[in-house]
Short mmCIF file of C-alpha atoms in Angstrom, two decimals:
data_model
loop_
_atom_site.label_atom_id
_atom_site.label_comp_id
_atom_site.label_asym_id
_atom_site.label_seq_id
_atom_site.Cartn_x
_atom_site.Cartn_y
_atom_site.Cartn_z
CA UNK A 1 87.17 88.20 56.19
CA UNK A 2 86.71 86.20 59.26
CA UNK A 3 88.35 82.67 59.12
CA UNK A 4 85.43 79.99 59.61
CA UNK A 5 84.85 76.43 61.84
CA UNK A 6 84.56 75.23 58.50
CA UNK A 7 87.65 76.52 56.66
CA UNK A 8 89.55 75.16 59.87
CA UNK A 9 87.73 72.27 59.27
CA UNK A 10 88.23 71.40 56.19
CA UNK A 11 92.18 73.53 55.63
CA UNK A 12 94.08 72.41 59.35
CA UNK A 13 93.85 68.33 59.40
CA UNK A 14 96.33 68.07 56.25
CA UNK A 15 98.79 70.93 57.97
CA UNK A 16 98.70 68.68 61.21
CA UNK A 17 99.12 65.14 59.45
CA UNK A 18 102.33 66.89 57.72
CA UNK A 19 103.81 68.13 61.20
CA UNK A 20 102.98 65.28 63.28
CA UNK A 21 103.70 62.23 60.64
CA UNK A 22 99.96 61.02 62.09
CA UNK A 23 96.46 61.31 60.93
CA UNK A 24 94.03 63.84 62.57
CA UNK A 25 90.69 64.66 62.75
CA UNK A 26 89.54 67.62 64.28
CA UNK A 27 86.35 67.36 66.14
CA UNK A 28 86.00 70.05 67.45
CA UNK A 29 86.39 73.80 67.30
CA UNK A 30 85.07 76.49 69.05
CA UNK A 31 86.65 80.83 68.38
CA UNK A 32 87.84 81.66 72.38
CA UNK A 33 88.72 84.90 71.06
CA UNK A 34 88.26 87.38 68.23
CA UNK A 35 90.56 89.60 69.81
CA UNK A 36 92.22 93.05 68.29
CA UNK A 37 95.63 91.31 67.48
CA UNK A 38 94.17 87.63 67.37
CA UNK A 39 91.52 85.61 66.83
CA UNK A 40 91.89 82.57 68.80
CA UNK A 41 90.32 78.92 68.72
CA UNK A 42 89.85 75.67 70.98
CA UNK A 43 90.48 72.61 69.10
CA UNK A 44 88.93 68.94 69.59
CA UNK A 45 91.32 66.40 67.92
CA UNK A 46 92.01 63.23 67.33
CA UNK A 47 95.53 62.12 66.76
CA UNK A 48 96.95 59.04 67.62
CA UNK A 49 94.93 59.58 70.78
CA UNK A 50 92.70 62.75 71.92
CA UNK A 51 94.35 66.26 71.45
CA UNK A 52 93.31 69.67 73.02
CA UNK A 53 94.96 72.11 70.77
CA UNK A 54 95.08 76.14 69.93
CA UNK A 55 95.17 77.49 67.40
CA UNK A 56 96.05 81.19 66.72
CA UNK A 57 95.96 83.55 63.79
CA UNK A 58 96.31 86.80 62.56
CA UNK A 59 93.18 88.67 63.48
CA UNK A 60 94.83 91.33 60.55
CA UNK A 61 92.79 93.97 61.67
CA UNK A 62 94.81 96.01 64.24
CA UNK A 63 98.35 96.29 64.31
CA UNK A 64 100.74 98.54 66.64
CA UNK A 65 103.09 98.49 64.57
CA UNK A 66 105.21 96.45 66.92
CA UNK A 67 104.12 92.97 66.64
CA UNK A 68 106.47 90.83 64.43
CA UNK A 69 103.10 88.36 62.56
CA UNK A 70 102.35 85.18 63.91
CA UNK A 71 104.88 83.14 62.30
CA UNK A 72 107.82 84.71 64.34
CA UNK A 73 105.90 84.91 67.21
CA UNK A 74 105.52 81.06 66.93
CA UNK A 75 108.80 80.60 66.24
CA UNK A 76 110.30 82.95 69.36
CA UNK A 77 107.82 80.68 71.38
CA UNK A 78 109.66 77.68 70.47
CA UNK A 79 112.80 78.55 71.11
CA UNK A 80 112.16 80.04 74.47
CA UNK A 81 110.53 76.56 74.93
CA UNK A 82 113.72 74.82 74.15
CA UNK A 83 115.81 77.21 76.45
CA UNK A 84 113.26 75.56 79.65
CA UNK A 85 110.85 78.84 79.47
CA UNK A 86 107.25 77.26 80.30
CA UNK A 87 105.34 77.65 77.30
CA UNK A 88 103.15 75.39 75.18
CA UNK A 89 104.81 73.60 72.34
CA UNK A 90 104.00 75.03 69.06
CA UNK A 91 102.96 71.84 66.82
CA UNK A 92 102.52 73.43 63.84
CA UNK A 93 103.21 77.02 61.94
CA UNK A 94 100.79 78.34 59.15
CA UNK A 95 102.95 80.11 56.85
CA UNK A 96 99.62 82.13 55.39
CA UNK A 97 99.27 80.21 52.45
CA UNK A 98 97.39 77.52 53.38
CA UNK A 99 94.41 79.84 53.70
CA UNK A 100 93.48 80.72 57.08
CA UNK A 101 96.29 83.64 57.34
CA UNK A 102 99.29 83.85 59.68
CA UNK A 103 99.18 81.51 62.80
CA UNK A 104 100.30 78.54 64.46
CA UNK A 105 98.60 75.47 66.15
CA UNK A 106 99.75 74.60 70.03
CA UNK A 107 99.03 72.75 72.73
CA UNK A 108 96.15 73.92 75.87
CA UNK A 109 98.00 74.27 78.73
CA UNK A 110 96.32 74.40 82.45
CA UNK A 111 96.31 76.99 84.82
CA UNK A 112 94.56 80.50 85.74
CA UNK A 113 95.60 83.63 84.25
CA UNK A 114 92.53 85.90 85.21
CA UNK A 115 94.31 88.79 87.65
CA UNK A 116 91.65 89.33 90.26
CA UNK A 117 91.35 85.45 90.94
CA UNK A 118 95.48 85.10 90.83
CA UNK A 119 95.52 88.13 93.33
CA UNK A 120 93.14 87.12 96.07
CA UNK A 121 92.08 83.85 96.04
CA UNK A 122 93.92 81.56 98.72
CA UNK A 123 94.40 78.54 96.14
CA UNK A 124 97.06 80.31 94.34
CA UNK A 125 99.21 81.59 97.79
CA UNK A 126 101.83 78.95 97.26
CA UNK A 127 102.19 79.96 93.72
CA UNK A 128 102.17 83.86 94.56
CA UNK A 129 104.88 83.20 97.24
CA UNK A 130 106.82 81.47 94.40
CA UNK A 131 105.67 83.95 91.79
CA UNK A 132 109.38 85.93 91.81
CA UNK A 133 111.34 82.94 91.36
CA UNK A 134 109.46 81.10 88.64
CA UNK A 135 108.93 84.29 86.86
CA UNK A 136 112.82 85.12 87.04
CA UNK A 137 113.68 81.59 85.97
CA UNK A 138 111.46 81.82 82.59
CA UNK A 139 112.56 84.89 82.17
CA UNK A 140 116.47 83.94 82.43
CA UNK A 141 115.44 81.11 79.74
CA UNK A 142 113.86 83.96 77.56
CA UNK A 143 116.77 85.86 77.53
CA UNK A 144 119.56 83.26 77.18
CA UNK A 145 117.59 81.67 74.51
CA UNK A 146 119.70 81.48 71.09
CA UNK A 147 118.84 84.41 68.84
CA UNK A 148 120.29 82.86 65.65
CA UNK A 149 117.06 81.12 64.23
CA UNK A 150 114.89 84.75 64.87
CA UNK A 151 117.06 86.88 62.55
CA UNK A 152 113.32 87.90 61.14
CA UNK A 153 112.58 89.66 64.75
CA UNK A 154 112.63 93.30 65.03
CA UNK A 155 115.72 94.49 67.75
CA UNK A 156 113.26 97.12 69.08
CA UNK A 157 115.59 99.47 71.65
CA UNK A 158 114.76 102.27 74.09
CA UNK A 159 115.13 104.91 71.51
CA UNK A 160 113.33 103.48 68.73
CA UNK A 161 110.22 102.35 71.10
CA UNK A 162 109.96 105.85 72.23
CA UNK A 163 110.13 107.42 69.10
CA UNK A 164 107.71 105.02 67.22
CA UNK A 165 105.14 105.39 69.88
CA UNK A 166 105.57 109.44 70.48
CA UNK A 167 104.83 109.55 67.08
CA UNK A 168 102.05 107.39 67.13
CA UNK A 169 100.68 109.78 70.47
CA UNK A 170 100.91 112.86 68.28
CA UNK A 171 98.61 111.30 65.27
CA UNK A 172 96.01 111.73 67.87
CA UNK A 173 95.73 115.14 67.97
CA UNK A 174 95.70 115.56 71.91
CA UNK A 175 98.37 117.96 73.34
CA UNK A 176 98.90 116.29 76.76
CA UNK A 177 101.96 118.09 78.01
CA UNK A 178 102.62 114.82 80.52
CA UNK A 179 103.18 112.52 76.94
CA UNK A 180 105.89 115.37 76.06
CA UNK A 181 107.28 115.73 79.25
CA UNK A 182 108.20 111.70 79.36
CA UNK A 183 109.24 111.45 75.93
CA UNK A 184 111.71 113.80 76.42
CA UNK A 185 113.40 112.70 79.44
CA UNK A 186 112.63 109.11 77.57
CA UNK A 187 114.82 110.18 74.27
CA UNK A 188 117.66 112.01 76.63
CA UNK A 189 118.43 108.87 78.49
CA UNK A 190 117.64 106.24 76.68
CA UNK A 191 120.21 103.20 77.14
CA UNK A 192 122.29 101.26 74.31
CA UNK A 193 121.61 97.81 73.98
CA UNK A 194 125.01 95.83 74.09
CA UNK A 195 123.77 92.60 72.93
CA UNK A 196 120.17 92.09 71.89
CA UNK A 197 117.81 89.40 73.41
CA UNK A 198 115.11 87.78 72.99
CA UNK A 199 112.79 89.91 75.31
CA UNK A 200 109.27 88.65 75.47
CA UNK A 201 107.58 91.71 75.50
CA UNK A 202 104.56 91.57 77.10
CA UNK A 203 105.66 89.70 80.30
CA UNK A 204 103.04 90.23 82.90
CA UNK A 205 99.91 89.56 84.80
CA UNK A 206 97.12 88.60 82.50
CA UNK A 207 99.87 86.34 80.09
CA UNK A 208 100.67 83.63 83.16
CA UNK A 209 99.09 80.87 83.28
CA UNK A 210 99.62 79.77 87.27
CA UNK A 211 98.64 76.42 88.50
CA UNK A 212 97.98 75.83 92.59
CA UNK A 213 101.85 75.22 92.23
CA UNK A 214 103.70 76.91 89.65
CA UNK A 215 104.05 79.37 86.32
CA UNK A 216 103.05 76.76 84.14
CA UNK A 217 102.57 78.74 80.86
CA UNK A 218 103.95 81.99 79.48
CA UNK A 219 101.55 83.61 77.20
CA UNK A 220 100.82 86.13 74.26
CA UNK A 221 104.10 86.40 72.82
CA UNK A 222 102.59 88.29 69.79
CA UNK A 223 105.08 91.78 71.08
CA UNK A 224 107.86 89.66 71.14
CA UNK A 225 111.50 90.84 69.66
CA UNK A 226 115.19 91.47 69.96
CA UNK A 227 115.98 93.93 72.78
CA UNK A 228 117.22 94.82 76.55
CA UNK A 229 116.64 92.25 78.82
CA UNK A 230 115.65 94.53 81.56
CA UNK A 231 112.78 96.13 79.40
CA UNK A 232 110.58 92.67 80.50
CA UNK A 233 111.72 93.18 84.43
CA UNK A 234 110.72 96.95 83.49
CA UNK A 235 107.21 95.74 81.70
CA UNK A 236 106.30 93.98 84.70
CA UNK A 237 106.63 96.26 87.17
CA UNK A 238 104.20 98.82 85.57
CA UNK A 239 101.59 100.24 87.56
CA UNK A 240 98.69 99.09 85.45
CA UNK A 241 100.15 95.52 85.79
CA UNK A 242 99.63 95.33 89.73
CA UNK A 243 95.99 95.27 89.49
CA UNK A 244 95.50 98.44 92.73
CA UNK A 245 98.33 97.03 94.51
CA UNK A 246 100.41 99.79 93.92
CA UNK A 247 102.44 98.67 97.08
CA UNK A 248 103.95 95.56 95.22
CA UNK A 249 105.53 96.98 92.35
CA UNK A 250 106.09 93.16 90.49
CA UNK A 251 102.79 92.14 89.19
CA UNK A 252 100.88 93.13 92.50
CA UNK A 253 102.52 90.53 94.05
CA UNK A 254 106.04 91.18 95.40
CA UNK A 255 108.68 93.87 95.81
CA UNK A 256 111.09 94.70 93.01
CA UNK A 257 114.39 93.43 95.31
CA UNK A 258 112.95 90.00 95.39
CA UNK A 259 112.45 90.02 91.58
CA UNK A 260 116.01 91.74 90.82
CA UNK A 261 117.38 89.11 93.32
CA UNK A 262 115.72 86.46 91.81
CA UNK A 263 116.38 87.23 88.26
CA UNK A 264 119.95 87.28 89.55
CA UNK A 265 119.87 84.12 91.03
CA UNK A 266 118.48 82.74 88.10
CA UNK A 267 120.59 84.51 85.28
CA UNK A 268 124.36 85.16 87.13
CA UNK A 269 123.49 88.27 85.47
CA UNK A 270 123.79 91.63 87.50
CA UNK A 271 120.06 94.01 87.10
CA UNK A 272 120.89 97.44 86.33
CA UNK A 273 118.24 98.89 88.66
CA UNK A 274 117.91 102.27 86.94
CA UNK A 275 117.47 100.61 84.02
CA UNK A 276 114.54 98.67 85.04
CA UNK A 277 113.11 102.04 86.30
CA UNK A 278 113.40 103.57 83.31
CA UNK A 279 112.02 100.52 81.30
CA UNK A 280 108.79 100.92 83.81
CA UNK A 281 108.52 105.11 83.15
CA UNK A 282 109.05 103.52 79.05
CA UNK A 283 105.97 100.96 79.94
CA UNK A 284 103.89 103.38 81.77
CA UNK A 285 104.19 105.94 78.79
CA UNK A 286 103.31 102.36 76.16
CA UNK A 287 100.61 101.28 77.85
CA UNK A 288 99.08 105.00 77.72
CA UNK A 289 99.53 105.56 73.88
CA UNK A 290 97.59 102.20 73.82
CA UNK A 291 94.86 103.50 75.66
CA UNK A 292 94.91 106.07 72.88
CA UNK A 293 95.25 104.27 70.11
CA UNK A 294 92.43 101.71 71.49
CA UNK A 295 90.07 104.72 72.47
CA UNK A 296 90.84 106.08 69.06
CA UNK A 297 90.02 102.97 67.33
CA UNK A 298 86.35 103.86 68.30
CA UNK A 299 86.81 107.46 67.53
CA UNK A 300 87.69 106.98 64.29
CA UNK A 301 84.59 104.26 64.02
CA UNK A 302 87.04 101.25 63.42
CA UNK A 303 86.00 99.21 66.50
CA UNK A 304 82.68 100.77 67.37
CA UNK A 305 82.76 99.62 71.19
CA UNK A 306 81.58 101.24 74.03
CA UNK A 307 84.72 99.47 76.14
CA UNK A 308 86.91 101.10 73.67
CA UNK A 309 85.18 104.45 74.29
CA UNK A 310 86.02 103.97 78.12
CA UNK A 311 89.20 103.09 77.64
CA UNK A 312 90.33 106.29 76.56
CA UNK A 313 89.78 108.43 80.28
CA UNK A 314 92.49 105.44 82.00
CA UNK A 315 95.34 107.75 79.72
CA UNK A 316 94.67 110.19 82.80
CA UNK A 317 95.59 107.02 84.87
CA UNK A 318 99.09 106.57 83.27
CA UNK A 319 99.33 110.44 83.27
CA UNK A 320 99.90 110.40 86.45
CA UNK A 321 101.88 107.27 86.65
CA UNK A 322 104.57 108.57 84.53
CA UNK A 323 104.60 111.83 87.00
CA UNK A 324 105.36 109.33 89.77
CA UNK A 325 108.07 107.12 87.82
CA UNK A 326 109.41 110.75 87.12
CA UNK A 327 109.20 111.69 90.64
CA UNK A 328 111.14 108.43 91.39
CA UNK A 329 113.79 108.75 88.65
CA UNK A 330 114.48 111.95 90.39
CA UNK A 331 115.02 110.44 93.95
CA UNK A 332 116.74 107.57 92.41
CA UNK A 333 119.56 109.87 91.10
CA UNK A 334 119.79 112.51 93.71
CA UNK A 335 120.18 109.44 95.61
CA UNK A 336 123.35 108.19 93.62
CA UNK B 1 96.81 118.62 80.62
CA UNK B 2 93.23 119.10 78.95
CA UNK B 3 90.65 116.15 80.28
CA UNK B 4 91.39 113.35 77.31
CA UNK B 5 89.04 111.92 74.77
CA UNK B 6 86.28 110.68 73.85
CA UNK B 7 84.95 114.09 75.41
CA UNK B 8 81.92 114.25 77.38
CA UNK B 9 79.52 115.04 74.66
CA UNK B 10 81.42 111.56 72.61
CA UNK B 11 80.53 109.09 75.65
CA UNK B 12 77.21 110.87 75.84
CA UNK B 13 76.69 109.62 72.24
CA UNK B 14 78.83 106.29 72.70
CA UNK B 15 76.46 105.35 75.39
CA UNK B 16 73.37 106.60 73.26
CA UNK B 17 74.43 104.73 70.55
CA UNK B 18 74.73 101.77 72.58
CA UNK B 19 71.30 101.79 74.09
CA UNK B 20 69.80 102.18 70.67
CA UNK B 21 71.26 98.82 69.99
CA UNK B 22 72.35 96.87 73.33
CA UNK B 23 74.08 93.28 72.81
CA UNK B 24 71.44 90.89 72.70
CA UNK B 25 73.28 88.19 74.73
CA UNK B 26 72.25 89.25 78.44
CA UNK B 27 75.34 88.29 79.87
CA UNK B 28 77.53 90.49 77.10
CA UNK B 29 74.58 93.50 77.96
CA UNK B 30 75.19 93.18 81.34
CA UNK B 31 79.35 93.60 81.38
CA UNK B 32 78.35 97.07 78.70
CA UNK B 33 75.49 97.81 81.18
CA UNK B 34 78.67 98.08 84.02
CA UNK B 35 80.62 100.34 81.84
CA UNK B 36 77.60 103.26 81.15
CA UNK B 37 77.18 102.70 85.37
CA UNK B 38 81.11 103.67 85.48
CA UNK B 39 80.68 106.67 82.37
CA UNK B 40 77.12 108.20 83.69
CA UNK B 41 79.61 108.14 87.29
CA UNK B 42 82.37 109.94 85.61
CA UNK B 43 80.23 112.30 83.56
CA UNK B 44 78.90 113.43 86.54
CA UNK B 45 81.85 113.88 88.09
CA UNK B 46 83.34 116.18 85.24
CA UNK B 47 80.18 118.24 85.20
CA UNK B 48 80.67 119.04 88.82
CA UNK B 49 84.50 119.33 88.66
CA UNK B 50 85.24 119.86 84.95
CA UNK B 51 85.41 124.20 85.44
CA UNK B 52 87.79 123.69 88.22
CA UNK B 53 89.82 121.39 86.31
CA UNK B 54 90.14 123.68 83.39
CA UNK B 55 90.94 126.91 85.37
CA UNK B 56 93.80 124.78 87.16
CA UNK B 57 95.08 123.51 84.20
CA UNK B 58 95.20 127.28 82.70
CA UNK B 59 97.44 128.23 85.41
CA UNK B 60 99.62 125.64 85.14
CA UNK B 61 100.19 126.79 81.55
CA UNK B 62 101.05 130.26 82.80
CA UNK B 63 103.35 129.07 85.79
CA UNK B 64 105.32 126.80 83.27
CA UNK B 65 105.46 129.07 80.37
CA UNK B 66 106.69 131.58 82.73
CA UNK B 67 109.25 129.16 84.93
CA UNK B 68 110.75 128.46 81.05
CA UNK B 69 111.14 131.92 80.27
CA UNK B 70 108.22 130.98 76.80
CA UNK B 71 106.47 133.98 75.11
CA UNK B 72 103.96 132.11 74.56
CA UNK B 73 102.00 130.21 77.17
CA UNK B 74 99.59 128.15 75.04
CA UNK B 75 99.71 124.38 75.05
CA UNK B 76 101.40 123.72 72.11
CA UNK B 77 104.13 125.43 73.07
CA UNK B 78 104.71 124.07 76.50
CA UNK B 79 104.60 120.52 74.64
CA UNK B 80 106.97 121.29 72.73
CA UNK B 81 109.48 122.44 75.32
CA UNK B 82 109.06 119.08 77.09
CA UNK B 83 109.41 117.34 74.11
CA UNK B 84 112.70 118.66 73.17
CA UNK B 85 114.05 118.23 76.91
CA UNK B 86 114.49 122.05 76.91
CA UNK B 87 113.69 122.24 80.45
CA UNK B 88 116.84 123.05 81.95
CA UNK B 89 117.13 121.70 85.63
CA UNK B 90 113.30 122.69 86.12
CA UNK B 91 112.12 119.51 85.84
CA UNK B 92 111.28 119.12 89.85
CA UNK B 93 109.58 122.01 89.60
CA UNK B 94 107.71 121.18 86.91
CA UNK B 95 106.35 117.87 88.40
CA UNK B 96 105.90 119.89 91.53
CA UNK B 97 103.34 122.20 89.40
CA UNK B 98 101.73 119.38 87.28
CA UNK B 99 101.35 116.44 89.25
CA UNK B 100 98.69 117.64 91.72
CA UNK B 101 96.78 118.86 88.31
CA UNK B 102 97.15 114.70 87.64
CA UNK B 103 95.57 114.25 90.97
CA UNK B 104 92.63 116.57 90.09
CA UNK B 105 91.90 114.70 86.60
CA UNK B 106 91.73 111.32 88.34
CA UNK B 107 89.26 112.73 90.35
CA UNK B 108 87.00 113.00 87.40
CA UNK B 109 87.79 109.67 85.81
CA UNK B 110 89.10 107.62 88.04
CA UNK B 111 88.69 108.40 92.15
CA UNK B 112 90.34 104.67 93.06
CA UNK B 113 93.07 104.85 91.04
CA UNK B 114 94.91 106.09 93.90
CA UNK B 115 93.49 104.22 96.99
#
């Protein structure tokens, strides 16, 4: 059952009194949002001066079976907050039982985060020139952030990413000898993880917020989890995330050296390059089961959208990505 | 490498469906009215080059099953193979064979990708 204006209404102001030690009022709300994996609202408040506020909860409906709940997501938020990653500061976490679900209330940040306008349009050329080193420096914070308060968070490696979503390709009937193909180069060389990180999970175009200036916002943390750092350099890099730049492997945007460099820079940290390669082929093969799983959503009449329909012919677009990352992981080693 | 789903007969009925009840918000109807403009596109494109496709891919399953030395040369088997990694040092080749068969089915549904 959908959560209403008036439950939020009526349920939030006591949560937010409790957090903030102030009284509030919310005067406003309007749903952004009712998305697959969260349904997301504006809020109007007033607390000890005018608020702009979001809230987001569990949308409970679709689940990849990857995404920790709201609560942790919250919480791995925060703590990449504290470690200087530009997020928005999570005022207060619904445990569930307050009775609008899962979710957590934060503050509206500024900044664009549609792709297209990011891309082209000149306002944001200082902040695509800067794009490698602002996204390496949030993502050094991410990763060095302290793990010890998000024992609840999944450590998701290569191995178990691969298996959980081959299995997930084959409950959708298709044979598509390409899906086989990666996963088995996939599962043969999958890396160990030494020591788990927070890894955002989901690090790319589309979850920036970008002012004229800066990254001023990391968003939709709701795949976050304990893993290899080099999966969210990986992540990035993904075809699907350049937007038909194909030429600028990082986000459409730049070259892979200035982002390794960067990332460098900002960590002391050595990037395993191969790594990051295979982390992309890893991506690639994601993001196609979740064409799948979103085409099959209308297939099996749970979402009954014609967008969902579509979605399902792009698999033949990450088809013949993961050819090419296999191509490359090919020229890569006989390089070596 | 068989053309993915929905099939074209399922976005023939998704878009049905769809025009028996469009969004009523014109702005909403207008974004869906974009997508059927990019489906009719790539339903016409697999009518014209859907045959072609198929054939190619059949070959492919022969040239693979018979590059892996399989008794078999049907889909499931091939599939299989990959999935284990039991391809040897034939995995050059394989691209070699399948990748221009990737080319073809982005052809049908989506030309750009590429460009």
């Amino acid at each position: 059952m959908a959560v209403t204006a008036e439950q939020i209404h009526r349920i939030l102001p006591p949560l937010l009194e409790k957090a903030l030690g102030k009284p509030c009022v919310i005067k406003q709300c309007r749903r952004l949002t009712a998305g697959a994996s969260a349904d997301t609202w504006k809020l109007e408040a007033d607390c000890a001066g005018p608020r702009q506020w979001i809230l987001r909860l569990d949308a409970g409906a679709e689940d990849l079976g990857m995404a920790p709940g709201k609560r942790w997501e919250a919480l791995a938020q925060q703590e990449a907050g504290r470690s200087g990653c530009p997020v928005a500061q999570v005022v207060a976490i619904l445990s569930g039982d307050e009775g609008l679900g899962e979710g957590y209330v934060m503050t509206a940040l500024s900044g664009e985060s549609l792709p297209p306008v990011l891309l082209k349009d000149h306002a944001y050329e200082f902040a695509r020139a800067q794009f490698c080193h602002h996204a390496a420096a949030a993502l050094a914070a991410i990763h060095r952030a302290p793990t010890d308060k998000l024992k609840g968070l999944p450590t998701q490696d290569a191995l178990l990413q691969v298996e959980q979503l081959y299995a997930m390709h084959l409950s959708y009937g298709e044979q598509l000898p390409v899906f086989s193909l990666a996963y088995g180069w996939l599962k043969k060389h999958a890396p160990k993880i030494t020591k788990p990180v927070l890894v955002h999970g989901d690090f790319r175009l589309g979850n920036f917020l970008l002012t004229e200036n800066t990254l001023n916002g990391v968003l939709d943390w709701e795949l976050t989890h304990l893993g290899d750092p080099m999966e969210d350099l990986g992540w990035l890099c993904v075809n699907a995330w350049r937007f038909g730049r194909r030429d600028k492997p990082v986000a459409g945007i730049a070259s892979r050296r200035d982002l390794f460099m960067a990332y460098e820079k900002a960590t002391g940290q050595p990037v395993d390059p191969a790594r990051v390669r295979y982390w992309e082929l890893l991506g690639t093969f994601k993001w196609g089961v979740i064409c799948q799983y979103q085409a099959n959503s209308y297939l099996s009449g749970h979402v009954p959208s014609l967008e969902r329909a579509a979605i399902g012919r792009r698999v033949a677009e990450t088809e013949y990505d993961m050819l090419v990352c296999l191509q490359e992981q090919l020229e890569l080693s006989h390089a070596d | 490498m068989p053309i993915n789903r929905p099939t074209a007969d399922e976005l023939t009925s998704a878009i049905r469906k769809y025009r028996n009840k469009p969004d009523p918000d014109a702005k909403v109807d207008g974004y869906y009215q974009k997508i059927i403009a990019h489906l009719d596109a790539l339903l016409e494109r697999e009518a014209l080059l859907g045959e072609a496709f198929a054939r190619g891919e059949r070959s492919r399953c022969i040239s693979t099953a018979a590059l892996l030395g399989l008794p078999e040369n049907d889909l499931e088997e091939i599939c299989r193979c990959f999935a284990e990694d039991d391809i040897s040092d034939m995995l050059p080749l394989i691209i070699e064979l399948w990748l221009p068969l990737a080319k073809e089915k982005l052809a049908i549904d989506s030309p750009r990708y590429r460009k």
